[in-house]
Coordinates of C-alpha atoms in Angstrom, one line a residue:
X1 CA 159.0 83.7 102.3
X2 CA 162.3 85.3 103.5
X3 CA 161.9 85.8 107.3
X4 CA 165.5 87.6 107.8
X5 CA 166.1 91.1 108.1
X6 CA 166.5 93.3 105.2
X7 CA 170.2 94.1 104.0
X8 CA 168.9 98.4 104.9
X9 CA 167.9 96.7 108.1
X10 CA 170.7 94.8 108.7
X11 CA 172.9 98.1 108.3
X12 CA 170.5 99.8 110.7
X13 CA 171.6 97.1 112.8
X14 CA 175.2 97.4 112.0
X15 CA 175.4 101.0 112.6
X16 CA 173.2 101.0 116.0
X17 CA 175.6 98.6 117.9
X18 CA 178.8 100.5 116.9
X19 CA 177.1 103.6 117.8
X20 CA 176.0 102.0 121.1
X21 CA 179.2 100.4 121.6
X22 CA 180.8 103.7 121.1
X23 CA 178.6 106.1 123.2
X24 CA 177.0 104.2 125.7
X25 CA 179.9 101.6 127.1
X26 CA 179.0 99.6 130.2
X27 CA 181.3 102.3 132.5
X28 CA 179.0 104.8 131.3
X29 CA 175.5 102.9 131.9
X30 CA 177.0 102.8 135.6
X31 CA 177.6 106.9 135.8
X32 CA 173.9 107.6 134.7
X33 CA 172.5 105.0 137.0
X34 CA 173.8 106.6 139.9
X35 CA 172.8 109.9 138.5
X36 CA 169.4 111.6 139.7
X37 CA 167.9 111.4 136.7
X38 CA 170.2 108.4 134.4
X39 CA 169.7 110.9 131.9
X40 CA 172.6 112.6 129.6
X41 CA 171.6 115.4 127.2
X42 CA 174.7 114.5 125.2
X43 CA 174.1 111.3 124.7
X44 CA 170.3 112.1 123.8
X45 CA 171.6 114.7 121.6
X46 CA 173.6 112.3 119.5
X47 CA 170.9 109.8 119.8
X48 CA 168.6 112.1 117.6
X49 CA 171.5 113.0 115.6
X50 CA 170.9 109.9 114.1
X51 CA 167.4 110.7 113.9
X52 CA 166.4 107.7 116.5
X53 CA 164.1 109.6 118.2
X54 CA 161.7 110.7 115.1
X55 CA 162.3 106.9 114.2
X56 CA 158.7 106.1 113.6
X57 CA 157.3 109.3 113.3
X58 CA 155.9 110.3 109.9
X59 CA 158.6 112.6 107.5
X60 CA 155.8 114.9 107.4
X61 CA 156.5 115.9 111.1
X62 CA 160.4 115.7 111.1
X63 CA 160.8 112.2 111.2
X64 CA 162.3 109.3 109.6
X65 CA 158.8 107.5 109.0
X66 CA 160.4 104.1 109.6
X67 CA 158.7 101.2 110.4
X68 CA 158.0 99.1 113.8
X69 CA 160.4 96.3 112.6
X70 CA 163.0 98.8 112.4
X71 CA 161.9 100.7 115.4
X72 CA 162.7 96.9 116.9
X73 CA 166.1 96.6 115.5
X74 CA 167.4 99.9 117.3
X75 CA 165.1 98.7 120.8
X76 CA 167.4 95.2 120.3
X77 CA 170.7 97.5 120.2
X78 CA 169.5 99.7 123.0
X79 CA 168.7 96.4 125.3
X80 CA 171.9 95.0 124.0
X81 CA 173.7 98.4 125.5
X82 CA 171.1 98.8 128.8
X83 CA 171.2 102.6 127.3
X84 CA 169.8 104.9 130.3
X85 CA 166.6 107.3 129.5
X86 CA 163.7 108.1 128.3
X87 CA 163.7 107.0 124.8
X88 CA 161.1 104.5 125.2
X89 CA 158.9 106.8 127.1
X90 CA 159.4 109.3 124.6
X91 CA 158.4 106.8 121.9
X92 CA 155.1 105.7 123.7
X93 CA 154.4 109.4 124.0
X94 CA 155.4 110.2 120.2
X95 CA 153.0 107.3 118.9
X96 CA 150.4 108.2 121.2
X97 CA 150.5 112.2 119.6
X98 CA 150.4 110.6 116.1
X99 CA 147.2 109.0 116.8
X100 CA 145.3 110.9 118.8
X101 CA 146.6 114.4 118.5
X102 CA 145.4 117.5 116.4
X103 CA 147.8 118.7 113.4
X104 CA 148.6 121.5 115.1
X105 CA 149.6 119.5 118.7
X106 CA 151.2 116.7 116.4
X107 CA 153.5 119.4 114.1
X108 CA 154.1 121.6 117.8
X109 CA 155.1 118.2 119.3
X110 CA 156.6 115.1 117.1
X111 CA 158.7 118.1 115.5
X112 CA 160.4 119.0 118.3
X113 CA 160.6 115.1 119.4
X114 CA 162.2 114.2 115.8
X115 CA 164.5 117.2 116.6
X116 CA 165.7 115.6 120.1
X117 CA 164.2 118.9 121.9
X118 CA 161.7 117.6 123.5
X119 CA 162.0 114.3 125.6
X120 CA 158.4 113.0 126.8
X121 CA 156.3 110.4 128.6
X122 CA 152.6 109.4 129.7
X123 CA 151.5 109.6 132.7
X124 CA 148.9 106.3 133.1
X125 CA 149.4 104.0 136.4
X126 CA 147.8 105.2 139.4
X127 CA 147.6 103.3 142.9
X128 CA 146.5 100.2 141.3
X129 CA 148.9 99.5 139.1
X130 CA 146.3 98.3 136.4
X131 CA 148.0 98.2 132.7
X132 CA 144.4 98.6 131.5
X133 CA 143.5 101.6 130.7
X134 CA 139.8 101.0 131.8
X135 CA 141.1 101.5 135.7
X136 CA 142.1 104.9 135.3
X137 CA 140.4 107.1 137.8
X138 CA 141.8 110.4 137.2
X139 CA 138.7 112.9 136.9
X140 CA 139.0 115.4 134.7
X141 CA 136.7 118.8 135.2
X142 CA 135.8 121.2 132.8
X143 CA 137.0 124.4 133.2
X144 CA 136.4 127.2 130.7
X145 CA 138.5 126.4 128.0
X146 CA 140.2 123.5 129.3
X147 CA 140.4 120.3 132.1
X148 CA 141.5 120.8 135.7
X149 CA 143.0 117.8 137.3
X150 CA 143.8 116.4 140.9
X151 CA 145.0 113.6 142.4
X152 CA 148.1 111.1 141.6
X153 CA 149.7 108.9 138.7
X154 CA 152.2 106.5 139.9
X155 CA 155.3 104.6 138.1
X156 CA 155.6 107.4 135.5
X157 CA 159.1 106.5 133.6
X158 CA 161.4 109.5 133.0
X159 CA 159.0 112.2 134.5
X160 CA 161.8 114.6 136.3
X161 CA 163.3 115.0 132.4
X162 CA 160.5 114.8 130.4
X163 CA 159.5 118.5 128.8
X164 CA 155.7 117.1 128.0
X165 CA 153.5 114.8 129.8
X166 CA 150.4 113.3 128.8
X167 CA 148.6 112.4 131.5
X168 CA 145.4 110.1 130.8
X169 CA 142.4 111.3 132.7
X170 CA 138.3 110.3 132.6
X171 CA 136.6 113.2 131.7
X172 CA 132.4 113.0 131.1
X173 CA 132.7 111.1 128.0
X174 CA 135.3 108.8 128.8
X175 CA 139.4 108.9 128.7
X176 CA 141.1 111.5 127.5
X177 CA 144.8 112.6 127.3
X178 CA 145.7 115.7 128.8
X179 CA 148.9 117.6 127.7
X180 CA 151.0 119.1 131.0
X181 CA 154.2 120.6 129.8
X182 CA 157.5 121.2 132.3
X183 CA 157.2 124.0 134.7
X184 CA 153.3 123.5 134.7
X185 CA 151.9 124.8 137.8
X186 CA 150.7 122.4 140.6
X187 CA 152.9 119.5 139.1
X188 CA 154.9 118.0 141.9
X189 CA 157.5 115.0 140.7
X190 CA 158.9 112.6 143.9
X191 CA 161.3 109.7 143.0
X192 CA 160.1 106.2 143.5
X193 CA 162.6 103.8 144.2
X194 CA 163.1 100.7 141.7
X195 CA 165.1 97.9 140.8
X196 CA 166.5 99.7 137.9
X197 CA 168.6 102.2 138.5
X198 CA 169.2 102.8 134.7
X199 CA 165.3 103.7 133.9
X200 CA 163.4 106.0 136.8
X201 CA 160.8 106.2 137.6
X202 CA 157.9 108.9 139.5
X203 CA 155.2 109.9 141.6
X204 CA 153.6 112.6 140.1
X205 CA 150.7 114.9 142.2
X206 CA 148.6 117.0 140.5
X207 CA 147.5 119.8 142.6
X208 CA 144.2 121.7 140.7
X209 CA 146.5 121.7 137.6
X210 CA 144.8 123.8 134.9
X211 CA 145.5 122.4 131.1
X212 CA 144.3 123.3 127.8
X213 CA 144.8 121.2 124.8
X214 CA 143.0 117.5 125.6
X215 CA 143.1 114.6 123.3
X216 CA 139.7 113.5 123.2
X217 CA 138.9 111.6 120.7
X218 CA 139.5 107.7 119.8
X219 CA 141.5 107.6 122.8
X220 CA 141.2 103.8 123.2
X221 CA 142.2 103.1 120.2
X222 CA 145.5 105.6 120.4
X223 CA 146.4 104.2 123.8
X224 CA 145.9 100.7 122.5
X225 CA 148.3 101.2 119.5
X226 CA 150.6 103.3 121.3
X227 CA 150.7 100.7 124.2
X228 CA 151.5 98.2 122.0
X229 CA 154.6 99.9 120.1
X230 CA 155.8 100.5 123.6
X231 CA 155.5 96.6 124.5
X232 CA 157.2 95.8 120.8
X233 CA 159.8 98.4 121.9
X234 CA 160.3 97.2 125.4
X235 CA 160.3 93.1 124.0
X236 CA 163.0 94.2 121.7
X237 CA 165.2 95.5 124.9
X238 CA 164.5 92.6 126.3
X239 CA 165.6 90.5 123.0
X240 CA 169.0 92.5 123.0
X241 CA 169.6 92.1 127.1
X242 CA 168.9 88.2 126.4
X243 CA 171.7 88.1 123.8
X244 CA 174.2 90.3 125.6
X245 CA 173.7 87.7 128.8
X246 CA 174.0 84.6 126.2
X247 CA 177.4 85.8 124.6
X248 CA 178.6 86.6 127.7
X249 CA 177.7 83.5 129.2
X250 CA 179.3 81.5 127.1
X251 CA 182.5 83.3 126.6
X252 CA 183.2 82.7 130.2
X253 CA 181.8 79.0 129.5
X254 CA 184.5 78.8 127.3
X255 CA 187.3 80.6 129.4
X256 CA 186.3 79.8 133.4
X257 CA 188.4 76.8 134.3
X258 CA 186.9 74.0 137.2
X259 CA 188.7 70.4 138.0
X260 CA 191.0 71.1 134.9
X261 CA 188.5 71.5 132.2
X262 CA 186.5 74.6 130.8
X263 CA 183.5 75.2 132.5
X264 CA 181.7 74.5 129.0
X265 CA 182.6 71.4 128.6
X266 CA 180.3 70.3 131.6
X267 CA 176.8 69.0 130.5
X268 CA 175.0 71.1 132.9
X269 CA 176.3 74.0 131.4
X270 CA 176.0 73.2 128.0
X271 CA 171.8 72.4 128.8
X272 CA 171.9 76.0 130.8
X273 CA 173.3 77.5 127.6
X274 CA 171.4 75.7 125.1
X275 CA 168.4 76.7 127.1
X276 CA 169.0 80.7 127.0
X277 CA 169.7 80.3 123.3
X278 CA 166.0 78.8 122.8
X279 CA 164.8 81.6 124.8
X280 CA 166.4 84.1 123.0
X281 CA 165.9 83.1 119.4
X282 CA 162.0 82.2 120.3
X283 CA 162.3 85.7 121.8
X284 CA 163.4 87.1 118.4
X285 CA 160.8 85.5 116.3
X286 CA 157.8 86.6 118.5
X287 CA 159.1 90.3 118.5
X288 CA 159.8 90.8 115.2
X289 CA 156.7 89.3 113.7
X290 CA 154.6 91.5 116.3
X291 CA 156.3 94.6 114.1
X292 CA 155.7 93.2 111.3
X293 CA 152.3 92.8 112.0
X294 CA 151.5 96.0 113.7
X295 CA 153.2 97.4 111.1
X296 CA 150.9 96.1 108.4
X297 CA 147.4 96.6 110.4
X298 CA 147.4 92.7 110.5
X299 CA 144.0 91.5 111.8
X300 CA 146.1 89.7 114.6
X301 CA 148.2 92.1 115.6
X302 CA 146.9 92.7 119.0
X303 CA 147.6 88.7 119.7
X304 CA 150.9 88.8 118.0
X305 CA 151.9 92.0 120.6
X306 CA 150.7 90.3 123.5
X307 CA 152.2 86.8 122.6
X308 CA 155.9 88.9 122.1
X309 CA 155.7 90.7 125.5
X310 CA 154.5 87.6 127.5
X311 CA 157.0 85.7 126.4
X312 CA 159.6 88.1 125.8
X313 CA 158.7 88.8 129.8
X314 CA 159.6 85.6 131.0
X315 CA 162.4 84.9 128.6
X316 CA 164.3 87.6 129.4
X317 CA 163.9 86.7 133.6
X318 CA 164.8 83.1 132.7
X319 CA 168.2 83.5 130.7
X320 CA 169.2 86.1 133.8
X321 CA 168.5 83.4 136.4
X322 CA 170.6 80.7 133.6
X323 CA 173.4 83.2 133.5
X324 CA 174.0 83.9 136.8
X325 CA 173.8 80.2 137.4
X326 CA 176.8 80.0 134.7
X327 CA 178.8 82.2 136.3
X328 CA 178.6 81.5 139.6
X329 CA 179.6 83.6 142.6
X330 CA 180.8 86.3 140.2
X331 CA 177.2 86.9 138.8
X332 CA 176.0 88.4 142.1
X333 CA 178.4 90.5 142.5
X334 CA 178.6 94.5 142.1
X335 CA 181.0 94.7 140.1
X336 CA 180.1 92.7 137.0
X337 CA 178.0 94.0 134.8
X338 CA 175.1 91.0 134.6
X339 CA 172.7 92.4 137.4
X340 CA 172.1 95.7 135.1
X341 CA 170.5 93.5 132.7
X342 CA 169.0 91.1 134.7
X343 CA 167.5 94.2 136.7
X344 CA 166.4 96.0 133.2
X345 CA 164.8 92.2 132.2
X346 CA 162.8 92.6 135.8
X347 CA 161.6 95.5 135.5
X348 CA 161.0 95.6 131.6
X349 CA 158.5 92.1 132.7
X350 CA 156.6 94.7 134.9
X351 CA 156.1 97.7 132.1
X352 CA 153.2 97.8 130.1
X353 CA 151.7 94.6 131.4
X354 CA 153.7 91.1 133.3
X355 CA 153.1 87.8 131.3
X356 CA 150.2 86.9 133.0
X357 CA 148.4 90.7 132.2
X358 CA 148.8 89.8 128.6
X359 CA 147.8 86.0 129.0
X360 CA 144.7 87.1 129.6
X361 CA 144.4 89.8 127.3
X362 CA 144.9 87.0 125.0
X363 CA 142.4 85.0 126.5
X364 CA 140.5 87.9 126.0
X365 CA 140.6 88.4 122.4
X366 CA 140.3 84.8 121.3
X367 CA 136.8 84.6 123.3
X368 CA 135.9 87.8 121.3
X369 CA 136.8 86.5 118.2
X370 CA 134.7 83.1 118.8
X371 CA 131.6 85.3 120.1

């Protein structure tokens, strides 16, 4: 059994961190973070020139109908880079069309998102910050036609940018997943200040906010695939921020001078280093067999998902605490470039579910299967 990528994979790989290297350099991750939005329609546009952003969606609608092991390889690049936007939101939002929306919505929608002119997100979190999709509280009412809604989402990623929203609402019959597109009436967007400056995120009020066009049906089962190609995605960021901090870690190992002697050559280094290395190649393994299994409808692909973003979760806090311990007084400072990753791992732990949300999830489905 060959576990290694592909050699097309590999030259997916090869050509994503040039391109990354090339468009989205550390000086300009720092100009988008201290932008309103951290987003850059140029860099977006050449993002979907390379047909990124219909990555997963099927040819049929524009895409490149790639895989979710693929899909990861790019996510690794983009962590590697800490690239600014809403490229994962968009991709939660694209998977979450393809599964639950009509032809029509899906061939309105995932074309223009394979074409890079539409940039979208869902709108899920409210006051209680559940992951589960169960706690939503949003009602719903019929109106004519169509839904009214009113009341709040919190934490929604990318909202001031995003040209479609799908906000998940209760209606009668359960959750559903109403489409509100930019310039909607009654749609108020307020910044919410986070620890990453490279990813914002929103407070979004909905003020008797008419919409036509809900995704009713097999909602739980969209959310809960969509969901978990968003927590592949976001492990695979995580993956490529662990192995940015690890080469850079030990570069300065190597270079950093103390009491005559490379820092590296000190034990307690060398057991901090080792250490990252272990979480980043366990890292690895969990994420890409989560896409691999997801991919292929395994029957354990929900415990592969969950096992990849709990670890990934802690992993990628853990080698940021290691490297800043490596490097010392530098590593808290402004000015080098270790706290945007370390801030992307934090706040990457808190998306779609911490360690301990997914734990139990876990939990969850290995009672299940025993019952």
């Amino acid at each position: 059994m060959d576990f290694d990528l592909s050699k097309p994979q590999r030259l997916l790989q090869d050509s994503a961190r040039t391109f990354f290297s090339r468009e989205c350099a550390p000086e300009r991750v720092r100009e988008l973070m201290a932008s309103d939005t951290a987003h850059d329609d140029n860099l977006w546009r050449a993002i979907a020139d390379q047909g990124w952003t219909g990555l997963i969606i099927p040819e049929q609608y524009g895409g490149l109908g790639l895989g979710l092991v693929e899909m990861a390889v790019i996510a690794e690049e983009m962590g590697r880079a800490c690239l600014p936007g809403a490229f994962v939101s968009t991709l939660w939002a694209s998977a979450l069309i393809e599964k639950a929306g009509s032809e029509e919505q899906k061939a309105k929608w995932l074309d223009g998102i394979s074409a890079g002119d539409v940039k979208a997100t869902v709108a899920l979190l409210e006051a209680s910050a559940d992951w589960n999709p169960a706690a939503v509280q949003l009602k719903a009412e019929r109106d004519g036609e169509g839904f009214r809604i009113h009341g709040r989402k919190e934490f929604v990623n990318d909202a001031a940018v995003a040209d479609l929203m799908l906000v998940v609402a209760r209606g009668e019959k359960g959750l559903m997943v109403l489409p509100v597109e930019k310039g909607t009436d009654g749609v108020k967007v307020t910044p919410t200040p986070s620890i990453d400056a490279t990813r914002k995120i929103y407070q979004v009020d909905f003020d008797n906010v008419y919409v036509e066009g809900a995704m009713a049906s097999g909602i739980n089962a969209a959310l809960e695939y969509s969901m978990g190609v968003a927590a592949i995605a976001l492990s695979a960021e995580m993956l490529g921020g662990m192995q940015w901090t690890l080469d850079t870690t030990v570069e300065y190992a190597k270079t950093r001078q103390q009491f005559g002697a490379p820092i590296g050559s000190y034990q307690a280094v060398q057991h901090h280093c080792a250490d990252m290395l272990l979480y980043t190649e366990s890292s690895r393994s969990a994420v890409y067999y989560a896409a691999w299994a997801l991919t292929e409808h395994d029957p354990l692909s929900r415990n592969a998902v969950s096992i990849a973003k709990a670890y990934c979760s802690d992993a990628g806090r853990e080698v940021g605490n290691l490297g800043i311990q490596c490097h010392g007084g530098i590593g808290f400072t402004w000015e080098h470039n270790l706290h945007l990753f370390y801030k992307r791992a934090k706040a990457n732990e808190l998306m779609m579910g911490d360690a301990t949300f997914h734990r139990e999830k876990l939990a969850q489905l290995v009672i299940d299967a025993k019952d």
